[in-house]
Short mmCIF file of C-alpha atoms in Angstrom, two decimals:
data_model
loop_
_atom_site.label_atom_id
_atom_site.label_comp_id
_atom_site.label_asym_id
_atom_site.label_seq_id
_atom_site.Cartn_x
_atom_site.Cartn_y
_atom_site.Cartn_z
CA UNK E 1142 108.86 30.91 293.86
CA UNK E 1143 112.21 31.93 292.48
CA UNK E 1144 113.37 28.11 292.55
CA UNK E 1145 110.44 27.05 290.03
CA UNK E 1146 110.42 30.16 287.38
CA UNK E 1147 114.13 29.53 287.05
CA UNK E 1148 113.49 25.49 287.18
CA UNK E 1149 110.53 26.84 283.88
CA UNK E 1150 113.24 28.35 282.18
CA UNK E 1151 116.04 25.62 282.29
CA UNK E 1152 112.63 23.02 281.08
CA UNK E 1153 112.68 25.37 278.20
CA UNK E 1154 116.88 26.44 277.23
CA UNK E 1155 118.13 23.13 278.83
CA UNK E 1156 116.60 20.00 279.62
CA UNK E 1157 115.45 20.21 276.23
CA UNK E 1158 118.96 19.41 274.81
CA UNK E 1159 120.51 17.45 277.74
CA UNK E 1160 117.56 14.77 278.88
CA UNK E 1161 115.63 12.10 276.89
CA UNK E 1162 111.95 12.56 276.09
CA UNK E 1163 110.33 10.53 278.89
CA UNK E 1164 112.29 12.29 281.55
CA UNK E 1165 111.56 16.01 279.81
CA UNK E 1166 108.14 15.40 279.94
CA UNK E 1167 107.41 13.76 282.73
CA UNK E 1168 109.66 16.87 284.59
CA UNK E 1169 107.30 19.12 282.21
CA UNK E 1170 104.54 17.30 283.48
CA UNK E 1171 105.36 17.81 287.00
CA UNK E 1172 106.28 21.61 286.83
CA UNK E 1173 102.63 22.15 285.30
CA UNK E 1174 100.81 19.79 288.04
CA UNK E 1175 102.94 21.72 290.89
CA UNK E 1176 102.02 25.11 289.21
CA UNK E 1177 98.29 24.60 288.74
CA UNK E 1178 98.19 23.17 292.75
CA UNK E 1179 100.10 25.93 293.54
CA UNK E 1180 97.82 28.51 292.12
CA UNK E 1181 94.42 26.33 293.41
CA UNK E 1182 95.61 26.75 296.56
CA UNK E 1183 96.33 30.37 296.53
CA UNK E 1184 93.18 30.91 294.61
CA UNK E 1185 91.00 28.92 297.70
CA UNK E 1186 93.57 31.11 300.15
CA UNK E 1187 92.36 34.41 298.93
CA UNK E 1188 88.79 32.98 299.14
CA UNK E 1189 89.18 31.98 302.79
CA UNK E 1190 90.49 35.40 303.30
CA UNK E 1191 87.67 37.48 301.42
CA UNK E 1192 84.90 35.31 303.20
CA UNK E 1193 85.83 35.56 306.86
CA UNK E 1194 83.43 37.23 308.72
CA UNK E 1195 85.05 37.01 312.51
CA UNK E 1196 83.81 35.34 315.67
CA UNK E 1197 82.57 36.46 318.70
CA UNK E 1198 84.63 35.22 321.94
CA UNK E 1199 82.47 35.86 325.28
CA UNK E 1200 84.23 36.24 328.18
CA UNK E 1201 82.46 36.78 331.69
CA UNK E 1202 84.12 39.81 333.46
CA UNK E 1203 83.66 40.42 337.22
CA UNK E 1204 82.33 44.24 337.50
CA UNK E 1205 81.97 46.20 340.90
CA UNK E 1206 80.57 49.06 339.08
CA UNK E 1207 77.16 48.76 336.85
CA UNK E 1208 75.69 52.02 335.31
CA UNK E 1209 72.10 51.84 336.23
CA UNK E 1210 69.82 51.86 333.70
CA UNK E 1211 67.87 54.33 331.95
CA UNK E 1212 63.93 53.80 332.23
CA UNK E 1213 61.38 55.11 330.42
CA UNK E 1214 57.97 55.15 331.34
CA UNK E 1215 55.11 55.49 329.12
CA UNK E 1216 50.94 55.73 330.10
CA UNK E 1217 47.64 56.72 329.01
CA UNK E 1218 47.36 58.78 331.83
CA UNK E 1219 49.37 61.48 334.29
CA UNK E 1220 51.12 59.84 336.23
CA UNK E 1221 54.18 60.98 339.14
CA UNK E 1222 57.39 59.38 339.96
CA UNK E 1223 59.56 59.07 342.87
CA UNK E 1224 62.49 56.74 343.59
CA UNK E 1225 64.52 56.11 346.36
CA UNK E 1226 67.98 54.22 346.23
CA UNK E 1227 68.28 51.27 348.19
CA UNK E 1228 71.35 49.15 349.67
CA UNK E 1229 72.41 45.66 350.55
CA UNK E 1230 72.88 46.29 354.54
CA UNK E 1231 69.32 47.70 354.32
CA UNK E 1232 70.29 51.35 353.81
CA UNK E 1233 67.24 53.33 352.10
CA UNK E 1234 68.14 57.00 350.61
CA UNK E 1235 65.39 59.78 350.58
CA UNK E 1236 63.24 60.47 347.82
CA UNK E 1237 65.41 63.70 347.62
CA UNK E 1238 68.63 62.16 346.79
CA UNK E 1239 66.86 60.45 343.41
CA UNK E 1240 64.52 63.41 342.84
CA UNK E 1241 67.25 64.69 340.51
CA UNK E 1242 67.54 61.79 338.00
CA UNK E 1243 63.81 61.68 337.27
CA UNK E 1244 61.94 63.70 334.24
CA UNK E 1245 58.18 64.01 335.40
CA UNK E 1246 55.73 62.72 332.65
CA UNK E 1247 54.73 65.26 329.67
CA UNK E 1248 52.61 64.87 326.98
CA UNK E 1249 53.00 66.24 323.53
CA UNK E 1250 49.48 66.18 322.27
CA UNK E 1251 50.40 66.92 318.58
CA UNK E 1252 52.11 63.35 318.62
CA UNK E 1253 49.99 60.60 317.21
CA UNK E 1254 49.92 58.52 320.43
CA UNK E 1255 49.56 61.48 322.97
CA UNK E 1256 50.55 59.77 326.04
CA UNK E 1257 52.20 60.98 328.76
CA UNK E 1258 56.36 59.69 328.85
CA UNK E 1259 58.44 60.12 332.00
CA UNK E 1260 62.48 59.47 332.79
CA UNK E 1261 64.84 58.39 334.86
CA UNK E 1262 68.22 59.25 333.65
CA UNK E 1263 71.31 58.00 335.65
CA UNK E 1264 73.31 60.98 334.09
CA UNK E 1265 76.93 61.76 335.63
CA UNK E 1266 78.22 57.89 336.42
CA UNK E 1267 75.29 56.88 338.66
CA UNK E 1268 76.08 52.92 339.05
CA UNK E 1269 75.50 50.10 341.02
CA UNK E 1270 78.74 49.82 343.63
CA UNK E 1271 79.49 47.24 344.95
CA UNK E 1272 81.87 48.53 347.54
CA UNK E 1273 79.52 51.20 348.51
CA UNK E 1274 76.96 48.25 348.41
CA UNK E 1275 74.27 50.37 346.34
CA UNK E 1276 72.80 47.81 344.83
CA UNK E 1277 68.66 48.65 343.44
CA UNK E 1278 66.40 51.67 342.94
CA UNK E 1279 62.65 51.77 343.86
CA UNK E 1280 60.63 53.21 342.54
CA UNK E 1281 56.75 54.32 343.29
CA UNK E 1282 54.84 55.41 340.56
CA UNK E 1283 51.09 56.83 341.55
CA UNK E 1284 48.14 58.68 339.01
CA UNK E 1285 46.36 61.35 339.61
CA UNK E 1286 44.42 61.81 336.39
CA UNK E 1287 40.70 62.10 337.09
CA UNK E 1288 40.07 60.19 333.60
CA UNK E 1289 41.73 57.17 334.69
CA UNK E 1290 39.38 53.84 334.72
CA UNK E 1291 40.61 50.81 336.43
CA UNK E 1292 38.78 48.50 333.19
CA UNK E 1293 39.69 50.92 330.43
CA UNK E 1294 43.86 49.98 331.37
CA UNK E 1295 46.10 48.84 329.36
CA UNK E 1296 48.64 49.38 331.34
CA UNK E 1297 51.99 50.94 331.70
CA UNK E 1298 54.72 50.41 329.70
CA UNK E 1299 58.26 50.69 330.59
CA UNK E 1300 61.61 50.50 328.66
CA UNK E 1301 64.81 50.05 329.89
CA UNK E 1302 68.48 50.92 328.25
CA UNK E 1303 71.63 51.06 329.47
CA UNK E 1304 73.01 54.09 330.70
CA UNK E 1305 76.06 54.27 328.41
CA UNK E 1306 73.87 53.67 324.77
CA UNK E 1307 70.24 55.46 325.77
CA UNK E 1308 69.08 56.02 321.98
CA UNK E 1309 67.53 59.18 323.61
CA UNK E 1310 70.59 60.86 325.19
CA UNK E 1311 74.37 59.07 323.19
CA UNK E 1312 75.98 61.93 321.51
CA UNK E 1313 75.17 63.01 317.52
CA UNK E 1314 78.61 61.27 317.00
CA UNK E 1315 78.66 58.09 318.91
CA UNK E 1316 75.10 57.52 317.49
CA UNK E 1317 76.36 57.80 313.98
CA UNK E 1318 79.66 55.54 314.79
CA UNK E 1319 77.17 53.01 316.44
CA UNK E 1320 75.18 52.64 313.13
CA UNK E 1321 77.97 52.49 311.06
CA UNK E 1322 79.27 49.54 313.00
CA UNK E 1323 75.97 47.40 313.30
CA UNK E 1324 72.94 49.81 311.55
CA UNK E 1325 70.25 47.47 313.91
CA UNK E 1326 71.67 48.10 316.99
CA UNK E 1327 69.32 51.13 318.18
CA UNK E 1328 66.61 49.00 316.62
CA UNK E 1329 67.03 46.34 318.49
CA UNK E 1330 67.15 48.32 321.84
CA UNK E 1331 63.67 49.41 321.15
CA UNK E 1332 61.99 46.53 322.32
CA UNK E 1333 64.53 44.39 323.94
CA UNK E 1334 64.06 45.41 327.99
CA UNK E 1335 60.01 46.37 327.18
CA UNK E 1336 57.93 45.46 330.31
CA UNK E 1337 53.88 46.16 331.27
CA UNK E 1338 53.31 47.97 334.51
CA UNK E 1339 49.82 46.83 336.05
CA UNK E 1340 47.73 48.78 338.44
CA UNK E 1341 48.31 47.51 342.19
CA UNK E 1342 51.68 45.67 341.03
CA UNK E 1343 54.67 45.12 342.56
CA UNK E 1344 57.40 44.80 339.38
CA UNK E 1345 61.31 43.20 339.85
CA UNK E 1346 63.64 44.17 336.82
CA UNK E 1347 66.76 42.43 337.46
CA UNK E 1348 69.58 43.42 335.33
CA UNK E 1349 72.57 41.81 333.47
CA UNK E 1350 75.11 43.83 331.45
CA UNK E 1351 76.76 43.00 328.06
CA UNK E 1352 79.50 44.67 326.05
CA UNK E 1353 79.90 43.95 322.78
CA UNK E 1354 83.60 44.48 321.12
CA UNK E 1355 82.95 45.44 317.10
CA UNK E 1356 85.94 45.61 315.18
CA UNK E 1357 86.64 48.54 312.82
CA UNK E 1358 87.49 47.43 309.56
CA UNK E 1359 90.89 48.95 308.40
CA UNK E 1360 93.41 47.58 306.21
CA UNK E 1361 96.34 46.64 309.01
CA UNK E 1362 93.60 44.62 310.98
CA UNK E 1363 93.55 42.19 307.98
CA UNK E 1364 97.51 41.86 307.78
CA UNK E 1365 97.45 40.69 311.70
CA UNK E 1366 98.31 43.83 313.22
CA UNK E 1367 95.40 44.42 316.65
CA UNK E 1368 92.22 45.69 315.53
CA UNK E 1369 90.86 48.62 317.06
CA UNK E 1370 87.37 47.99 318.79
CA UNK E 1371 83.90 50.24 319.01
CA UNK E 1372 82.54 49.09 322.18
CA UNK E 1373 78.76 48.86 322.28
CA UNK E 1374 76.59 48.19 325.63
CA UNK E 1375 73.45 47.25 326.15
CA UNK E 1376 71.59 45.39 329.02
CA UNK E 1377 69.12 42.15 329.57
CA UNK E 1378 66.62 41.82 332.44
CA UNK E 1379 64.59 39.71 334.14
CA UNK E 1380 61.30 40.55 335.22
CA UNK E 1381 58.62 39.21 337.79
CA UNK E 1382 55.61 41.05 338.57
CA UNK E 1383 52.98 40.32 341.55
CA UNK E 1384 49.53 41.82 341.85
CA UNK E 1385 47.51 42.34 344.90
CA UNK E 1386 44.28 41.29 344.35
CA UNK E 1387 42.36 42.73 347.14
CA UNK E 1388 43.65 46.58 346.11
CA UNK E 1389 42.93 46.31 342.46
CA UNK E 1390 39.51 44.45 342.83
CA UNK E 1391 38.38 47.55 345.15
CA UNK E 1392 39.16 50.12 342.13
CA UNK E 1393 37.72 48.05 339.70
CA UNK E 1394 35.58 50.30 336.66
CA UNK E 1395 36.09 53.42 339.30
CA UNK E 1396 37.39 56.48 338.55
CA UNK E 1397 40.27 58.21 340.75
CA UNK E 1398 40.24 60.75 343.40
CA UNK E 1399 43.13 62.49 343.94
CA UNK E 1400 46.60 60.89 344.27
CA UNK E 1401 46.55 57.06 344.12
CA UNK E 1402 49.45 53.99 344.29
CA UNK E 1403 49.34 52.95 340.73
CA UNK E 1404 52.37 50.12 341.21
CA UNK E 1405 56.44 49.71 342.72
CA UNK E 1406 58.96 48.97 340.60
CA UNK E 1407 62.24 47.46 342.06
CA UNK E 1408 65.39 47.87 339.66
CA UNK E 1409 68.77 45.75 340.71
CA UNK E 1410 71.59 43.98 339.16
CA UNK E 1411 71.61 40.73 338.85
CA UNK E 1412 75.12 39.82 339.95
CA UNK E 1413 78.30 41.95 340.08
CA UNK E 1414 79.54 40.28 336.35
CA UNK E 1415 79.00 41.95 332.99
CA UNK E 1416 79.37 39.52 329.56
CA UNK E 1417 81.89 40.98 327.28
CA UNK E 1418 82.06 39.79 323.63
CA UNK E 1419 84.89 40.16 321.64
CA UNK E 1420 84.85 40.44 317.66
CA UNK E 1421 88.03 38.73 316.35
CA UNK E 1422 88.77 37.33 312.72
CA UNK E 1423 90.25 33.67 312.08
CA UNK E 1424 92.18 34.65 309.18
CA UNK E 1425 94.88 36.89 308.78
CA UNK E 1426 97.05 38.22 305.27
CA UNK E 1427 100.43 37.33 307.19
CA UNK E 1428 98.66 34.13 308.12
CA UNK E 1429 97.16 33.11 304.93
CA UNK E 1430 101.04 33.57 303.26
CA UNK E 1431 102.46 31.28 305.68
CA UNK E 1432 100.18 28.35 305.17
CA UNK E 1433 100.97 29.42 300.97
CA UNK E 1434 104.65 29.22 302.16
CA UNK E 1435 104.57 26.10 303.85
CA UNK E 1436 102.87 24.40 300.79
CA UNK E 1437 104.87 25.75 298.51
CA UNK E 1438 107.98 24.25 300.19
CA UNK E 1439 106.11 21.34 300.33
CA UNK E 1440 105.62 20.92 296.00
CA UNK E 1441 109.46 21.69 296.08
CA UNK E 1442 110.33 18.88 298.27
CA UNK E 1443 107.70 16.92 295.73
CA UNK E 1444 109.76 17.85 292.62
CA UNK E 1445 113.47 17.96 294.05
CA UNK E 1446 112.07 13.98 295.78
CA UNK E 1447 111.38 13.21 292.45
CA UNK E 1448 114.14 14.76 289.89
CA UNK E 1449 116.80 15.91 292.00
CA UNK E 1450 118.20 19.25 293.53
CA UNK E 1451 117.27 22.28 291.23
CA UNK E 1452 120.54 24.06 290.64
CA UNK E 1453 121.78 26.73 293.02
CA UNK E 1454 119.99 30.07 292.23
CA UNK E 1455 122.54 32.83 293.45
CA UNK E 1456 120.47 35.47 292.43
CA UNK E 1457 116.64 36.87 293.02
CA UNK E 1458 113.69 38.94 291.59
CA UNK E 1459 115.93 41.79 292.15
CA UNK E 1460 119.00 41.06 290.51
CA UNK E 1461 117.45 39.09 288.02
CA UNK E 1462 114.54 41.52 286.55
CA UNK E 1463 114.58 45.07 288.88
CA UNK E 1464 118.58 45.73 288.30
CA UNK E 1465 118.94 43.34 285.82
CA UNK E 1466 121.21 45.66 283.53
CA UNK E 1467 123.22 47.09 286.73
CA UNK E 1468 124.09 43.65 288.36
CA UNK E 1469 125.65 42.68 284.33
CA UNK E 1470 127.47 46.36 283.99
CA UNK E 1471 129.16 44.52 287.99
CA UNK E 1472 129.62 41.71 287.04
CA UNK E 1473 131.97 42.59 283.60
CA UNK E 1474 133.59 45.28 286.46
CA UNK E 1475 134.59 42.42 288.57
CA UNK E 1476 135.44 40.35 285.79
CA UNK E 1477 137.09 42.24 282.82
CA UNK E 1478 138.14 39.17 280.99
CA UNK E 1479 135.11 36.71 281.16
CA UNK E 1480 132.32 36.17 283.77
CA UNK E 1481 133.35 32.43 285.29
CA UNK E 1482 130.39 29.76 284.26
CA UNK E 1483 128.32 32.06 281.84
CA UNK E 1484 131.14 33.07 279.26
CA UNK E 1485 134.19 30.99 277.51
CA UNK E 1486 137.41 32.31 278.64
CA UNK E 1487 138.76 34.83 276.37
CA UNK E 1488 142.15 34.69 274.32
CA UNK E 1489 144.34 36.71 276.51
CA UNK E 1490 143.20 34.96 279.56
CA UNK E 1491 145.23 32.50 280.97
CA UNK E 1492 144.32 29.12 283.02
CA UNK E 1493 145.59 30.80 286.37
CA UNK E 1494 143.24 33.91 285.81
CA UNK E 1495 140.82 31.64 284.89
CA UNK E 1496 140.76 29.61 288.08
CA UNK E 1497 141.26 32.70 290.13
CA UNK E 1498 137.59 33.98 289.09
CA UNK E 1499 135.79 31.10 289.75
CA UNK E 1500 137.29 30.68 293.18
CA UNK E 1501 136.22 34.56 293.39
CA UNK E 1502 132.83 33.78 291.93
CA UNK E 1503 132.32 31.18 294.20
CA UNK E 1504 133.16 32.42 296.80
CA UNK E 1505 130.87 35.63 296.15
CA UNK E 1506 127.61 34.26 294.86
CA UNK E 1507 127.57 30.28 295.96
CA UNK E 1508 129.74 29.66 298.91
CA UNK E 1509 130.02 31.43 302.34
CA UNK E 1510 133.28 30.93 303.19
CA UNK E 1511 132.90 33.37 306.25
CA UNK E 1512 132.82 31.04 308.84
CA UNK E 1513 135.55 28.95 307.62
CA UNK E 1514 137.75 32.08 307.75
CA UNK E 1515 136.69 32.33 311.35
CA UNK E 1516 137.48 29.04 312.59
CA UNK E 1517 141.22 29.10 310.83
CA UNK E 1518 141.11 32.18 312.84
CA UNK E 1519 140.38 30.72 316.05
CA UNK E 1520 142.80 27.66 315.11
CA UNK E 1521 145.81 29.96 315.05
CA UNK E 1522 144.84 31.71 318.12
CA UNK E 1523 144.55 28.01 320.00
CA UNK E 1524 148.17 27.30 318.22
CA UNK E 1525 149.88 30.19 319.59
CA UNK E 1526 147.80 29.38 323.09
CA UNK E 1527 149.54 26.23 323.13
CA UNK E 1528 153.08 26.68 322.41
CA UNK E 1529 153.08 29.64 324.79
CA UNK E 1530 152.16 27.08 327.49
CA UNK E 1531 154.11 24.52 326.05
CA UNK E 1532 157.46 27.10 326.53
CA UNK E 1533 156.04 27.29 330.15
CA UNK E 1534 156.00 23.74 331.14
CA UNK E 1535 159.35 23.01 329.85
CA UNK E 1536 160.64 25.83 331.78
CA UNK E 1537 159.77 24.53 334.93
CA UNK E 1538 160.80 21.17 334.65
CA UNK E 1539 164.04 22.22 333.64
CA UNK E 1540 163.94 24.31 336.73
#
């Protein structure tokens, strides 16, 4: 950038007096074509930038450990639940052991719907394990409400969530942090595992687990520096349902007596993998300023193809504008008599001073003469190498 505000400047003070008018303006012609690209693409950069909205990566994670899901069960009628847990070498717990996990149905009659809602909530870890091979949940749900009519059901509707994100029990503050990220997400949950219960049934809900990765917008993520992630889960299911027809004919338009099977439910995961998708964004600040960089070394190459090195530019933004007035009060330090290539040499100044400051100029704003010192360094030190070994052979042979 330096190279073509100081190329503007000698179009304006110099080539004005020193080139012929074809050459000045097609130069001046070029400068303002390379300047207008130069902003276009910055311009369509920054509008890359501003637009980019992420994608979503999916990557397919092996899991051992699945948080069962949450269910909730919702009916016209009372209704009782019991569960047992069941495993993959044919292990069955007792009722007991799942007792605790279960909310019996209540009804709130000053709710509009006034059904009756029950629970299960795996609360403290309960998950699938696959090294313990615990693999499903049954579950036996019967009715008992005198009121119940075989032809007047609807039946039984049942939602499942994922353990981690149950609308009903996520902390105050991870609910709030979940709508900030995505405001639909405990919309969507709503409906997304809903399922119908019929009398007589026997109902498989198999499971499959997905964890989303949101990024949190902050100001480093955009520069290129890791994003930090809100991690979201939720689960998709599968469900089959058969009905035995012999059992629900019997009950048909009859009214129940007691305790009576309404329907099993069998809960399981699917496979022992959970989908994890990861937000990520294309574009990048630090990215964005390299392609800008690489273009703008590419109109350079354009202009110096066409017209020639630019002269050397010792000096940058800093020197030049920021401590503009402090690099001239150095400069007049160093060089009391006249500053080598900017001012004529003054009266007292003699032809010998006057070469010594440009070799000091040169040496201290265009040439680095560092290395050369180094190597006459390392010459003498080879030199004095040699004729001590030079003294040794002769030595010997005259020995």
């Amino acid at each position: 950038m330096v190279e073509l505000l100081y190329e503007t400047k000698e179009f304006a003070q110099r080539y004005r007096k020193t080139e012929n008018k074809s050459l000045l303006y097609a130069r001046g012609l070029t400068l303002l074509t390379l300047g207008i690209l130069l902003c276009g693409y910055f311009a369509i950069a920054v509008i890359f930038l501003a637009s980019d909205k992420g994608i979503t990566k999916s990557q397919l994670q092996e899991a051992p450990h699945i948080p069962i899901p949450d269910l909730e069960f919702t009916f016209n009628y009372h209704f009782n639940i019991t569960c047992t847990f069941r495993y993959l070498d044919g292990r069955e717990s007792t009722p007991d052991a799942c007792s605790s996990y279960i909310t019996q149905p209540a009804c709130n009659l000053s709710e509009t719907d006034a059904r009756w809602h029950g629970w299960f909530t795996a609360t403290e870890g309960l998950v699938f394990n696959k090294t313990e091979k615990l693999n499903a949940v049954w579950y036996t749900i019967r009715i008992d409400d005198p009121r119940y009519i075989r032809g007047n059901d609807a039946g039984m509707l049942v939602r499942a969530y994922d353990s981690d994100f149950n609308p009903r029990t996520v902390p105050v503050s991870v609910n709030a942090r979940a709508k900030e990220v995505d405001s639909e997400f405990f919309a969507t949950l709503e409906n997304l595992n809903l399922h119908v219960i019929g009398f007589q049934q026997v109902n498989w809900m198999f499971i499959n687990r997905h964890i989303r990765r949101k990024m949190v917008p902050n100001f480093w993520a955009v520069l290129g520096a890791p994003p930090s992630y809100f991690d979201t889960s939720y689960i998709t299911t599968k469900y089959e349902s058969v009905t035995n027809p012999t059992t629900a004919s019997a009950y048909a338009n009859q009214s129940i007596n007691g305790t009576q099977l309404y329907s099993n439910l069998y809960v399981g995961a699917m496979d022992w993998y959970q989908d994890v998708s990861t937000e990520t964004r294309m574009r990048h600040i630090t990215d964005s300023l390299a392609l800008l960089s690489g273009f703008y070394g590419l109109l350079v190459g354009t202009y110096v193809l066409l017209f020639g090195f630019m002269p050397i530019v010792p000096w940058g933004f800093c020197q030049a504008f920021c401590m503009r007035r402090k690099v001239k009060r150095s400069l007049h330090k160093q060089y009391p008599k006249s500053i080598p290539l900017i001012e004529t040499s003054g009266d007292d100044e003699t032809i010998n001073e006057r070469i010594n400051y440009l070799e000091q100029f040169l040496k201290q704003f265009v040439c680095d003469v560092d290395y050369m010192e180094d190597i006459r360094e390392e010459n003498k030190l080879n030199g004095m190498v040699d004729e001590v070994g030079g003294d040794a052979t002769d030595e010997a042979e005259k020995s």
